[in-house]
Amino acid sequence: MCCSFLFILIIYGALGGFLFGYDLGCITAALPIMLNDKNLSLTDFEAEAVVGHCKLGAAAGALAGIYLLRRGHTLCFWLSSLGYIAGPLMLAGADGWISLAAGRLIVGIGIGLSAAIVSTAVVPLGWKGRPPGLANLPSARPAPPAVAHSRELV
């Protein structure tokens, strides 16, 4: 029981981190194709704006996630899922750099919300009377504020 619960918890956290990195790194493969597309004819500024809007959306989504988590994890899950559905649909129908940037912004908001959800959903889960084991693991980087204050948010 103990090991299977911890295994599921580790898989959940790892998948959240993978999703965050994969979605932010996805543009690396798409950018050369977009730059060579004659219909889009992106300038360097427009290509940088398309790439940057995802990171801007991720920052905004993470900050919004801190506020929204006070209302519960379910709302954040739904809004994050909406970002992961609506963003790619906008990207699929994009005909210019502004619609590409708007789609990437929406995807970024979903990424930021999912990052806030994963960090606050995994840490408070522990066994009764014992601190969560994952929160005590040493890390190569400092914990984000959402993790450090997860007890107050939940």
XYZ file of C-alpha atoms in Angstrom:
154
model
C 0.000 0.000 0.000
C 2.704 2.464 1.035
C 4.980 1.858 -1.921
C 2.199 1.864 -4.531
C 0.852 5.180 -3.194
C 4.315 6.732 -3.296
C 4.891 5.324 -6.789
C 1.649 6.893 -8.074
C 2.588 10.168 -6.411
C 6.028 10.174 -8.053
C 4.551 9.318 -11.476
C 1.997 12.131 -11.110
C 4.683 14.682 -10.289
C 7.010 13.449 -13.027
C 4.285 13.590 -15.676
C 3.437 17.141 -14.643
C 7.062 18.190 -15.038
C 7.332 16.357 -18.354
C 4.206 18.091 -19.627
C 5.574 21.484 -18.623
C 8.913 20.952 -20.382
C 7.472 19.237 -23.432
C 4.953 21.977 -24.158
C 7.494 24.749 -23.752
C 10.025 22.895 -25.907
C 7.524 21.974 -28.619
C 8.115 25.239 -30.448
C 11.728 24.260 -31.137
C 10.643 21.830 -33.832
C 7.818 23.989 -35.171
C 9.729 27.268 -35.478
C 11.872 26.375 -38.547
C 8.773 25.094 -40.326
C 6.877 28.298 -39.526
C 9.776 30.469 -40.680
C 9.923 28.672 -44.040
C 6.148 28.811 -44.577
C 5.360 31.240 -47.408
C 1.784 31.840 -46.201
C 2.888 33.036 -42.767
C 6.040 34.907 -43.845
C 7.117 35.611 -40.274
C 9.755 38.208 -39.517
C 12.254 37.618 -36.718
C 10.248 39.836 -34.358
C 7.026 37.970 -35.085
C 8.696 34.572 -34.597
C 10.142 35.724 -31.274
C 6.716 37.024 -30.235
C 5.122 33.651 -31.011
C 7.756 31.851 -28.918
C 7.645 34.370 -26.076
C 3.877 34.379 -25.690
C 3.907 30.794 -24.427
C 6.352 31.665 -21.671
C 4.358 34.813 -20.857
C 1.194 32.713 -20.637
C 2.948 30.151 -18.418
C 3.979 32.886 -15.987
C 0.475 34.354 -15.984
C -1.077 30.904 -15.557
C 1.168 30.058 -12.615
C 0.303 33.345 -10.905
C -3.392 32.824 -11.627
C -3.058 29.268 -10.311
C -1.965 30.545 -6.915
C -5.189 32.546 -6.679
C -7.429 29.879 -8.240
C -6.130 27.070 -6.006
C -7.835 28.800 -3.084
C -11.086 27.923 -4.854
C -10.045 24.285 -5.230
C -8.020 22.023 -7.484
C -10.992 21.095 -9.671
C -11.359 24.591 -11.112
C -7.649 24.700 -11.941
C -7.815 21.274 -13.588
C -10.729 22.387 -15.780
C -9.135 25.686 -16.775
C -5.801 24.007 -17.491
C -7.548 21.430 -19.659
C -9.376 24.209 -21.467
C -6.025 25.852 -22.235
C -4.659 22.578 -23.594
C -7.710 22.148 -25.849
C -8.458 25.710 -26.989
C -4.824 26.700 -27.577
C -3.961 23.989 -30.130
C -7.298 24.532 -31.875
C -6.383 28.205 -32.282
C -2.920 27.224 -33.496
C -4.381 24.807 -36.042
C -6.541 27.542 -37.546
C -3.946 30.323 -37.352
C -3.383 32.375 -40.462
C -1.004 35.007 -39.134
C 1.449 35.689 -36.362
C -1.134 37.359 -34.097
C -3.388 34.298 -34.049
C -0.310 32.092 -33.526
C 0.775 34.252 -30.581
C -2.751 34.195 -29.104
C -2.887 30.391 -29.369
C 0.541 30.065 -27.769
C -0.570 32.430 -24.983
C -3.573 30.227 -24.217
C -1.411 27.090 -24.271
C 1.006 28.884 -21.928
C -1.782 29.660 -19.479
C -2.658 25.962 -19.447
C 1.005 25.106 -18.841
C 1.260 27.548 -15.938
C -1.957 26.299 -14.344
C -0.832 22.681 -14.634
C 2.507 23.581 -13.040
C 0.669 25.171 -10.109
C -1.645 22.173 -9.780
C 1.096 19.543 -9.811
C 3.255 21.312 -7.269
C 0.397 21.824 -4.809
C -1.406 18.523 -5.385
C 1.610 16.289 -4.734
C 3.202 17.954 -1.704
C 0.285 17.932 0.774
C -0.450 14.243 0.152
C 1.076 12.323 2.998
C 0.144 9.642 5.434
C -1.731 10.581 8.563
C 0.618 11.914 11.193
C 3.640 11.873 8.903
C 5.001 14.618 6.692
C 4.884 14.024 2.946
C 7.968 12.131 1.795
C 8.293 13.969 -1.499
C 8.483 17.350 0.215
C 11.562 16.218 2.134
C 13.575 15.012 -0.854
C 16.616 17.165 -1.571
C 16.298 19.250 -4.700
C 18.819 20.833 -7.013
C 16.719 23.990 -7.176
C 14.744 25.884 -4.552
C 11.057 25.132 -4.256
C 8.714 27.550 -6.019
C 6.494 29.691 -3.787
C 3.456 27.578 -4.674
C 5.158 24.518 -3.155
C 6.554 26.352 -0.167
C 3.114 27.701 0.779
C 0.974 24.782 -0.353
C -0.364 24.131 3.140
C -1.899 27.620 3.208
C -3.462 27.302 -0.235
C -5.204 23.963 0.219
